[in-house]
Amino acid sequence: MISSKHISLKYILKQLKLIAGILFGLGACTTSSTPTMRQAADQCGVNLGVAIHDRFFDTDSLNRYKKVICDNFNMIVAENAMKPDRIQPQKGTFYFQEVNELIRFAENHQLKLRGHCLVWHKQIPEWMSKDNYSKEELLSVLKTHIITTVRHCKGKIYAWDVVNEAIDEHQPDYMRPSVWMKTIGPSYIDSAFVWAHQADPEALLFYNDYDAEGINEKSDMVYELVKGMKDRGIPIDGVGLQCHFELGKIDFESIRNNMLRLHELGLQTQITELDISLDSSAVNVQSRQKQGDAYGHLCRLCLSDNQCTALVIWGVSDADSWIPQLSDYKRDKALLFDENFNKKPAFDTLYSTIKNAI
Ligand code: G3I
């Protein structure tokens, strides 16, 4: 069920701050000195996350990278290190060294940890995606991966993206023809959630997808999928809206309406992979400011509804972003920090939005 735990804690915190404000004349988000963005997020009860690049694991010369994370965010998610190809490169051989490093880092710095992702059509090891498994064999492969991974991380993961990107609006049945779908059929989704819940009943469980943020054909299918899961009593807590956006193409009202209909099903939403890219040929003062405005707008949208329970940025600095390479360098500069970790207008606007949030 929904994390009534998290929602009510956030609610109680808000109420306490409001009472303190009334009694002592303080604003609910008031701080004694200038808070870091992380402190502001903590004080406002916002789960503000960032995706951790593989550079995190490289050397200890990366203190600067780690400091930027700790100063500005209260939640982390591995951009790649917790995907199946990294965790189970060979059948039955689980590699948890990087996962353990992330868990340690999160514990040492009181950061929440999101788990991404248990089931996807990409970044699965070759042995897993071979087509010659029978349905029973592949079910067993999936179950072993989920149970072993989630059990290893039990109590350490705040929320798992259990199934990622299973909907494909271009297919007649709207289901992505992944190895899971082709060999097992659509029931793999329910099974994955049931096994994840079995392995860690406290972790929140999410279905996560892209291009399904506003109301459209794809988000209608996501809605039908998760509604069906709720009706069948499958333990799903929420829907992750990835939010890989291009500046100028964001329909905030439509996103709000989509969030609302999901919340009405008794599900949370989280903004799980936010980045807002610019046209590489038009990176200038105006576009950078507009990008900031868009970050602020989305943040306010999430903060205005306590069932939108997290906002995660997909990477720290523009040096790490997946976007330039994947867009043939036509899109770029999508994140809050530039290549040298300088704060951009996007950072400033997000920061002030959070400070002014309550
Ligand atoms: O595995 C090789 C590794 O052996 C090699 O050393 C390294 C050198 O560049 O490349 C490695 O693979 C890359 C991998 O990231 C790990 O760095 C792949 O080439 C690269 O394609 C892969 O990109 C990731 C992408 O998912 C894969 O689909 C991005 O970093 C990551 O940001 C992106 O994240 C996804 C989310 O998981 C789901 N939603 C969409 C989002 C953006 O595509």
Tab-separated table of C-alpha atoms and ligand atoms in Angstrom:
chain	number	residue	atom	x	y	z
A	1	MET	CA	0.000	0.000	0.000
A	2	ILE	CA	0.956	3.628	-0.207
A	3	SER	CA	3.620	4.835	2.137
A	4	SER	CA	1.141	6.333	4.543
A	5	LYS	CA	4.246	6.253	6.749
A	6	HIS	CA	6.046	8.786	4.541
A	7	ILE	CA	3.058	10.874	3.723
A	8	SER	CA	1.940	11.177	7.295
A	9	LEU	CA	5.462	11.919	8.521
A	10	LYS	CA	5.729	14.694	5.957
A	11	TYR	CA	2.277	15.911	6.978
A	12	ILE	CA	3.161	15.890	10.676
A	13	LEU	CA	6.436	17.746	9.997
A	14	LYS	CA	4.573	20.375	8.006
A	15	GLN	CA	2.022	20.822	10.784
A	16	LEU	CA	4.743	21.131	13.441
A	17	LYS	CA	6.539	23.752	11.370
A	18	LEU	CA	3.316	25.662	10.847
A	19	ILE	CA	2.568	25.616	14.582
A	20	ALA	CA	6.138	26.753	15.328
A	21	GLY	CA	5.647	29.516	12.782
A	22	ILE	CA	2.449	30.685	14.425
A	23	LEU	CA	3.882	30.484	17.956
A	24	PHE	CA	7.291	31.979	17.276
A	25	GLY	CA	6.665	34.066	14.182
A	26	LEU	CA	8.899	31.886	12.031
A	27	GLY	CA	8.297	30.967	8.400
A	28	ALA	CA	7.864	27.199	8.110
A	29	CYS	CA	11.064	26.917	6.120
A	30	THR	CA	13.063	29.511	7.972
A	31	THR	CA	16.679	28.714	8.751
A	32	SER	CA	19.178	30.464	10.943
A	33	SER	CA	21.855	30.824	8.254
A	34	THR	CA	21.861	30.200	4.526
A	35	PRO	CA	21.023	26.525	4.141
A	36	THR	CA	22.468	24.309	1.455
A	37	MET	CA	19.916	22.971	-1.020
A	38	ARG	CA	19.989	19.663	0.859
A	39	GLN	CA	19.254	21.392	4.167
A	40	ALA	CA	16.440	23.346	2.560
A	41	ALA	CA	15.011	20.118	1.134
A	42	ASP	CA	15.297	18.403	4.526
A	43	GLN	CA	13.634	21.297	6.290
A	44	CYS	CA	10.810	21.355	3.792
A	45	GLY	CA	10.311	17.581	3.895
A	46	VAL	CA	11.188	17.178	0.208
A	47	ASN	CA	12.829	14.014	-1.108
A	48	LEU	CA	15.305	15.547	-3.531
A	49	GLY	CA	17.422	12.985	-5.328
A	50	VAL	CA	20.195	12.728	-7.860
A	51	ALA	CA	21.475	9.937	-10.088
A	52	ILE	CA	24.985	8.761	-9.322
A	53	HIS	CA	27.310	8.375	-12.294
A	54	ASP	CA	29.829	5.547	-12.542
A	55	ARG	CA	32.607	8.052	-11.892
A	56	PHE	CA	31.520	7.726	-8.244
A	57	PHE	CA	33.264	4.334	-8.082
A	58	ASP	CA	36.478	5.348	-9.849
A	59	THR	CA	38.942	6.772	-7.359
A	60	ASP	CA	39.031	8.743	-4.179
A	61	SER	CA	40.005	11.840	-6.137
A	62	LEU	CA	36.299	12.399	-6.498
A	63	ASN	CA	35.666	14.082	-3.193
A	64	ARG	CA	34.400	17.127	-5.002
A	65	TYR	CA	31.771	15.073	-6.813
A	66	LYS	CA	30.669	13.473	-3.557
A	67	LYS	CA	30.550	16.826	-1.766
A	68	VAL	CA	28.251	18.274	-4.414
A	69	ILE	CA	25.925	15.329	-3.851
A	70	CYS	CA	25.913	15.635	-0.059
A	71	ASP	CA	25.508	19.414	-0.072
A	72	ASN	CA	22.578	19.439	-2.404
A	73	PHE	CA	20.524	16.259	-2.279
A	74	ASN	CA	19.020	13.976	0.342
A	75	MET	CA	18.461	10.968	-1.876
A	76	ILE	CA	20.554	9.075	-4.438
A	77	VAL	CA	19.932	6.522	-7.163
A	78	ALA	CA	22.523	4.663	-9.218
A	79	GLU	CA	22.394	5.701	-12.856
A	80	ASN	CA	23.653	2.272	-13.936
A	81	ALA	CA	25.237	0.344	-11.076
A	82	MET	CA	22.115	-1.431	-9.854
A	83	LYS	CA	20.873	-2.619	-13.240
A	84	PRO	CA	20.800	-6.384	-13.852
A	85	ASP	CA	23.864	-6.474	-16.148
A	86	ARG	CA	25.934	-4.951	-13.357
A	87	ILE	CA	24.509	-6.979	-10.481
A	88	GLN	CA	24.361	-10.402	-12.123
A	89	PRO	CA	26.865	-10.388	-15.017
A	90	GLN	CA	27.033	-14.186	-15.018
A	91	LYS	CA	24.189	-16.490	-14.129
A	92	GLY	CA	24.165	-17.015	-10.376
A	93	THR	CA	27.151	-14.710	-9.765
A	94	PHE	CA	25.943	-11.632	-7.970
A	95	TYR	CA	28.196	-8.588	-7.761
A	96	PHE	CA	27.173	-6.331	-4.892
A	97	GLN	CA	30.415	-4.417	-4.334
A	98	GLU	CA	29.162	-1.181	-5.909
A	99	VAL	CA	25.733	-1.602	-4.367
A	100	ASN	CA	27.361	-1.959	-0.948
A	101	GLU	CA	29.445	1.141	-1.610
A	102	LEU	CA	26.290	3.101	-2.400
A	103	ILE	CA	24.554	1.753	0.694
A	104	ARG	CA	27.527	2.768	2.863
A	105	PHE	CA	27.673	6.225	1.313
A	106	ALA	CA	23.930	6.686	1.801
A	107	GLU	CA	24.130	5.575	5.429
A	108	ASN	CA	27.158	7.729	6.210
A	109	HIS	CA	25.448	10.807	4.845
A	110	GLN	CA	21.833	10.044	5.821
A	111	LEU	CA	20.750	9.888	2.196
A	112	LYS	CA	17.754	7.864	1.067
A	113	LEU	CA	18.582	5.326	-1.630
A	114	ARG	CA	16.295	4.558	-4.588
A	115	GLY	CA	16.815	1.263	-6.364
A	116	HIS	CA	16.904	1.355	-10.182
A	117	CYS	CA	15.933	-1.038	-11.668
A	118	LEU	CA	14.978	-4.694	-11.261
A	119	VAL	CA	13.328	-5.490	-14.599
A	120	TRP	CA	14.003	-3.746	-17.905
A	121	HIS	CA	14.481	-4.685	-21.550
A	122	LYS	CA	17.878	-2.914	-21.619
A	123	GLN	CA	21.065	-3.391	-19.611
A	124	ILE	CA	20.348	-7.022	-18.880
A	125	PRO	CA	23.236	-9.459	-19.191
A	126	GLU	CA	23.479	-11.415	-22.411
A	127	TRP	CA	22.847	-14.747	-20.706
A	128	MET	CA	19.550	-13.410	-19.329
A	129	SER	CA	18.242	-12.146	-22.643
A	130	LYS	CA	18.908	-15.326	-24.577
A	131	ASP	CA	15.674	-16.368	-26.227
A	132	ASN	CA	16.013	-20.048	-25.576
A	133	TYR	CA	14.689	-20.148	-22.012
A	134	SER	CA	11.330	-21.764	-21.473
A	135	LYS	CA	8.675	-19.729	-19.663
A	136	GLU	CA	9.314	-21.633	-16.419
A	137	GLU	CA	13.088	-21.169	-16.714
A	138	LEU	CA	12.834	-17.447	-17.353
A	139	LEU	CA	10.373	-17.014	-14.499
A	140	SER	CA	12.902	-18.695	-12.260
A	141	VAL	CA	15.704	-16.440	-13.581
A	142	LEU	CA	13.582	-13.363	-12.906
A	143	LYS	CA	12.529	-14.519	-9.465
A	144	THR	CA	16.101	-15.333	-8.443
A	145	HIS	CA	17.374	-11.953	-9.631
A	146	ILE	CA	14.656	-9.995	-7.850
A	147	ILE	CA	14.624	-11.954	-4.600
A	148	THR	CA	18.428	-12.060	-4.284
A	149	THR	CA	18.891	-8.373	-5.105
A	150	VAL	CA	16.048	-7.002	-3.001
A	151	ARG	CA	16.878	-9.279	-0.069
A	152	HIS	CA	20.525	-8.175	-0.187
A	153	CYS	CA	19.372	-4.561	0.052
A	154	LYS	CA	16.543	-5.183	2.528
A	155	GLY	CA	15.955	-2.192	4.778
A	156	LYS	CA	18.394	-0.036	2.806
A	157	ILE	CA	16.299	0.914	-0.205
A	158	TYR	CA	13.600	3.517	0.149
A	159	ALA	CA	11.903	2.722	-3.157
A	160	TRP	CA	12.536	0.312	-6.032
A	161	ASP	CA	11.780	0.851	-9.690
A	162	VAL	CA	10.561	-2.709	-10.034
A	163	VAL	CA	9.581	-2.682	-13.690
A	164	ASN	CA	10.933	-0.089	-16.093
A	165	GLU	CA	9.444	0.883	-19.468
A	166	ALA	CA	7.172	-2.105	-20.101
A	167	ILE	CA	4.660	-0.114	-22.154
A	168	ASP	CA	5.249	0.564	-25.838
A	169	GLU	CA	2.479	2.582	-27.435
A	170	HIS	CA	3.635	1.495	-30.897
A	171	GLN	CA	2.732	-2.153	-30.344
A	172	PRO	CA	-0.767	-3.415	-31.078
A	173	ASP	CA	-1.078	-4.729	-27.518
A	174	TYR	CA	0.837	-1.750	-26.067
A	175	MET	CA	3.318	-4.126	-24.443
A	176	ARG	CA	7.039	-3.768	-25.189
A	177	PRO	CA	8.204	-6.998	-26.810
A	178	SER	CA	11.001	-7.572	-24.312
A	179	VAL	CA	12.377	-10.993	-23.567
A	180	TRP	CA	10.162	-10.966	-20.455
A	181	MET	CA	7.024	-10.231	-22.429
A	182	LYS	CA	7.818	-12.633	-25.263
A	183	THR	CA	8.674	-15.595	-23.055
A	184	ILE	CA	6.541	-15.067	-19.961
A	185	GLY	CA	3.729	-12.788	-21.111
A	186	PRO	CA	2.334	-9.713	-19.315
A	187	SER	CA	2.058	-11.538	-15.990
A	188	TYR	CA	5.819	-10.997	-15.501
A	189	ILE	CA	4.966	-7.511	-14.237
A	190	ASP	CA	2.668	-8.688	-11.434
A	191	SER	CA	5.125	-11.443	-10.498
A	192	ALA	CA	8.022	-8.999	-10.271
A	193	PHE	CA	6.133	-6.779	-7.822
A	194	VAL	CA	4.984	-9.735	-5.722
A	195	TRP	CA	8.562	-11.065	-5.412
A	196	ALA	CA	10.011	-7.646	-4.641
A	197	HIS	CA	7.438	-7.144	-1.897
A	198	GLN	CA	8.125	-10.602	-0.525
A	199	ALA	CA	11.851	-9.815	-0.299
A	200	ASP	CA	11.450	-6.409	1.364
A	201	PRO	CA	7.911	-5.583	2.516
A	202	GLU	CA	8.983	-2.098	3.673
A	203	ALA	CA	10.384	-0.826	0.358
A	204	LEU	CA	8.071	1.230	-1.812
A	205	LEU	CA	7.533	-0.345	-5.225
A	206	PHE	CA	7.243	1.677	-8.425
A	207	TYR	CA	6.418	1.180	-12.070
A	208	ASN	CA	8.646	3.636	-13.998
A	209	ASP	CA	8.323	4.941	-17.570
A	210	TYR	CA	9.148	7.796	-19.970
A	211	ASP	CA	6.990	9.883	-22.330
A	212	ALA	CA	4.061	9.126	-20.043
A	213	GLU	CA	4.266	12.201	-17.827
A	214	GLY	CA	1.311	14.125	-19.227
A	215	ILE	CA	-1.991	12.720	-20.419
A	216	ASN	CA	-1.397	10.910	-23.701
A	217	GLU	CA	-1.834	7.519	-25.359
A	218	LYS	CA	1.115	6.017	-23.498
A	219	SER	CA	0.185	7.366	-20.076
A	220	ASP	CA	-3.364	6.080	-20.638
A	221	MET	CA	-1.835	2.605	-21.008
A	222	VAL	CA	0.333	3.075	-17.934
A	223	TYR	CA	-2.792	4.142	-16.078
A	224	GLU	CA	-4.675	1.025	-17.217
A	225	LEU	CA	-1.721	-1.162	-16.278
A	226	VAL	CA	-1.347	0.137	-12.742
A	227	LYS	CA	-5.111	0.336	-12.192
A	228	GLY	CA	-5.333	-3.336	-13.105
A	229	MET	CA	-2.508	-4.102	-10.691
A	230	LYS	CA	-4.271	-2.259	-7.878
A	231	ASP	CA	-7.525	-4.087	-8.677
A	232	ARG	CA	-5.706	-7.424	-8.518
A	233	GLY	CA	-4.143	-6.560	-5.165
A	234	ILE	CA	-0.582	-6.401	-6.537
A	235	PRO	CA	1.712	-4.535	-4.106
A	236	ILE	CA	2.458	-1.411	-6.130
A	237	ASP	CA	2.959	1.926	-4.350
A	238	GLY	CA	3.490	4.327	-7.160
A	239	VAL	CA	4.380	5.390	-10.670
A	240	GLY	CA	7.692	6.951	-11.619
A	241	LEU	CA	7.438	9.734	-14.167
A	242	GLN	CA	10.918	9.836	-15.689
A	243	CYS	CA	10.661	13.407	-17.056
A	244	HIS	CA	13.421	13.486	-19.668
A	245	PHE	CA	12.267	16.752	-21.157
A	246	GLU	CA	13.243	19.136	-23.920
A	247	LEU	CA	12.907	22.805	-23.045
A	248	GLY	CA	9.779	24.298	-24.563
A	249	LYS	CA	7.962	21.003	-24.888
A	250	ILE	CA	6.648	20.539	-21.355
A	251	ASP	CA	2.904	20.598	-20.730
A	252	PHE	CA	2.794	21.223	-16.972
A	253	GLU	CA	-1.003	21.202	-16.739
A	254	SER	CA	-1.190	17.840	-18.446
A	255	ILE	CA	1.456	16.421	-16.097
A	256	ARG	CA	-0.522	17.683	-13.131
A	257	ASN	CA	-3.687	16.039	-14.438
A	258	ASN	CA	-1.890	12.750	-15.007
A	259	MET	CA	-0.446	12.849	-11.505
A	260	LEU	CA	-3.888	13.562	-10.090
A	261	ARG	CA	-5.541	10.590	-11.760
A	262	LEU	CA	-2.759	8.302	-10.504
A	263	HIS	CA	-3.093	9.729	-6.997
A	264	GLU	CA	-6.826	9.056	-7.164
A	265	LEU	CA	-6.000	5.371	-7.675
A	266	GLY	CA	-4.226	5.496	-4.319
A	267	LEU	CA	-0.783	5.597	-5.900
A	268	GLN	CA	2.076	7.987	-5.296
A	269	THR	CA	3.996	9.583	-8.117
A	270	GLN	CA	7.682	10.433	-8.139
A	271	ILE	CA	9.635	12.451	-10.677
A	272	THR	CA	12.370	9.882	-11.128
A	273	GLU	CA	14.814	10.985	-13.841
A	274	LEU	CA	14.392	14.689	-14.443
A	275	ASP	CA	16.553	16.490	-16.967
A	276	ILE	CA	15.601	19.359	-19.256
A	277	SER	CA	17.820	19.545	-22.312
A	278	LEU	CA	18.563	22.557	-24.478
A	279	ASP	CA	18.992	22.730	-28.227
A	280	SER	CA	22.807	22.640	-28.559
A	281	SER	CA	22.717	25.426	-31.141
A	282	ALA	CA	20.761	27.715	-28.814
A	283	VAL	CA	22.457	27.611	-25.436
A	284	ASN	CA	22.393	31.208	-24.208
A	285	VAL	CA	21.420	33.339	-21.233
A	286	GLN	CA	17.736	33.250	-22.146
A	287	SER	CA	17.487	29.516	-22.715
A	288	ARG	CA	19.409	28.803	-19.506
A	289	GLN	CA	17.017	31.023	-17.560
A	290	LYS	CA	13.977	29.428	-19.176
A	291	GLN	CA	15.407	26.062	-18.261
A	292	GLY	CA	15.612	27.258	-14.661
A	293	ASP	CA	11.992	28.384	-14.803
A	294	ALA	CA	10.973	24.939	-16.045
A	295	TYR	CA	12.861	23.199	-13.223
A	296	GLY	CA	11.158	25.518	-10.740
A	297	HIS	CA	7.730	24.958	-12.270
A	298	LEU	CA	8.043	21.170	-12.088
A	299	CYS	CA	9.318	21.329	-8.568
A	300	ARG	CA	6.365	23.465	-7.475
A	301	LEU	CA	4.047	21.069	-9.238
A	302	CYS	CA	5.414	18.134	-7.253
A	303	LEU	CA	5.528	20.043	-3.967
A	304	SER	CA	1.934	21.186	-4.336
A	305	ASP	CA	0.631	17.629	-3.888
A	306	ASN	CA	1.840	15.489	-1.026
A	307	GLN	CA	1.300	12.343	-3.104
A	308	CYS	CA	4.155	13.416	-5.375
A	309	THR	CA	6.783	12.121	-3.003
A	310	ALA	CA	10.156	12.681	-4.676
A	311	LEU	CA	11.966	14.663	-7.300
A	312	VAL	CA	15.127	13.101	-8.700
A	313	ILE	CA	17.529	14.800	-11.109
A	314	TRP	CA	19.167	12.422	-13.607
A	315	GLY	CA	22.780	13.317	-12.942
A	316	VAL	CA	24.886	15.901	-11.168
A	317	SER	CA	26.710	17.809	-13.892
A	318	ASP	CA	26.450	18.314	-17.634
A	319	ALA	CA	29.708	16.379	-17.934
A	320	ASP	CA	27.895	13.212	-16.888
A	321	SER	CA	24.619	13.481	-18.728
A	322	TRP	CA	23.560	10.694	-21.104
A	323	ILE	CA	21.859	13.229	-23.371
A	324	PRO	CA	24.570	14.599	-25.709
A	325	GLN	CA	25.758	11.176	-26.793
A	326	LEU	CA	22.306	9.722	-27.181
A	327	SER	CA	21.047	12.743	-29.158
A	328	ASP	CA	24.012	12.944	-31.519
A	329	TYR	CA	25.065	16.089	-29.661
A	330	LYS	CA	21.950	17.949	-30.841
A	331	ARG	CA	20.752	18.340	-27.244
A	332	ASP	CA	22.817	19.196	-24.202
A	333	LYS	CA	23.266	21.087	-20.909
A	334	ALA	CA	20.282	19.473	-19.238
A	335	LEU	CA	21.364	19.449	-15.582
A	336	LEU	CA	21.829	21.801	-12.607
A	337	PHE	CA	25.644	22.039	-12.638
A	338	ASP	CA	27.980	22.693	-15.546
A	339	GLU	CA	30.979	20.541	-16.423
A	340	ASN	CA	33.027	22.199	-13.652
A	341	PHE	CA	30.317	21.835	-11.016
A	342	ASN	CA	29.394	25.517	-11.247
A	343	LYS	CA	25.788	26.145	-10.337
A	344	LYS	CA	23.594	27.105	-13.284
A	345	PRO	CA	20.411	29.211	-13.313
A	346	ALA	CA	18.560	25.872	-13.198
A	347	PHE	CA	20.168	25.229	-9.822
A	348	ASP	CA	19.381	28.721	-8.517
A	349	THR	CA	15.725	28.468	-9.466
A	350	LEU	CA	15.270	24.972	-8.075
A	351	TYR	CA	16.999	25.998	-4.858
A	352	SER	CA	14.894	29.096	-4.333
A	353	THR	CA	11.738	27.140	-5.192
A	354	ILE	CA	12.532	24.645	-2.451
A	355	LYS	CA	13.433	27.372	0.050
A	356	ASN	CA	10.129	29.087	-0.627
A	357	ALA	CA	8.185	25.866	-0.742
A	358	ILE	CA	6.222	25.879	2.460
B	1	G3I	O1	28.930	-1.271	-20.191
B	1	G3I	C1	29.848	-0.408	-20.816
B	1	G3I	C2	31.128	-0.482	-20.099
B	1	G3I	O2	31.649	-1.765	-20.167
B	1	G3I	C3	32.086	0.545	-20.697
B	1	G3I	O3	33.224	0.614	-19.913
B	1	G3I	C4	31.449	1.944	-20.748
B	1	G3I	C5	32.356	2.931	-21.443
B	1	G3I	O4	31.625	4.007	-21.973
B	1	G3I	O5	30.228	1.856	-21.437
B	1	G3I	C6	29.365	1.013	-20.730
B	1	G3I	O6	28.027	1.022	-21.070
B	1	G3I	C7	27.331	2.251	-21.032
B	1	G3I	C8	26.477	2.340	-19.769
B	1	G3I	O7	25.638	3.462	-19.836
B	1	G3I	C9	27.319	2.449	-18.510
B	1	G3I	O8	28.099	3.582	-18.525
B	1	G3I	C10	26.455	2.245	-22.269
B	1	G3I	O9	27.296	2.326	-23.399
B	1	G3I	C11	25.497	3.404	-22.217
B	1	G3I	O10	24.591	3.270	-23.307
B	1	G3I	C12	24.736	3.384	-20.926
B	1	G3I	O11	23.853	4.472	-20.943
B	1	G3I	C13	22.876	4.493	-19.923
B	1	G3I	C14	21.505	4.241	-20.509
B	1	G3I	O12	20.530	4.351	-19.479
B	1	G3I	C15	21.387	2.870	-21.135
B	1	G3I	O13	20.155	2.709	-21.695
B	1	G3I	C16	22.905	5.883	-19.306
B	1	G3I	O14	24.158	6.073	-18.640
B	1	G3I	C17	21.770	6.045	-18.313
B	1	G3I	O15	21.676	7.382	-17.907
B	1	G3I	C18	20.454	5.665	-18.980
B	1	G3I	O16	19.451	5.742	-18.015
B	1	G3I	C19	18.114	5.463	-18.458
B	1	G3I	C20	17.374	4.896	-17.289
B	1	G3I	O17	18.035	3.792	-16.747
B	1	G3I	C21	15.947	4.512	-17.680
B	1	G3I	N1	15.272	5.633	-18.297
B	1	G3I	C22	15.959	6.272	-19.405
B	1	G3I	C23	17.360	6.713	-18.960
B	1	G3I	C24	18.067	7.486	-20.040
B	1	G3I	O18	18.290	6.694	-21.163
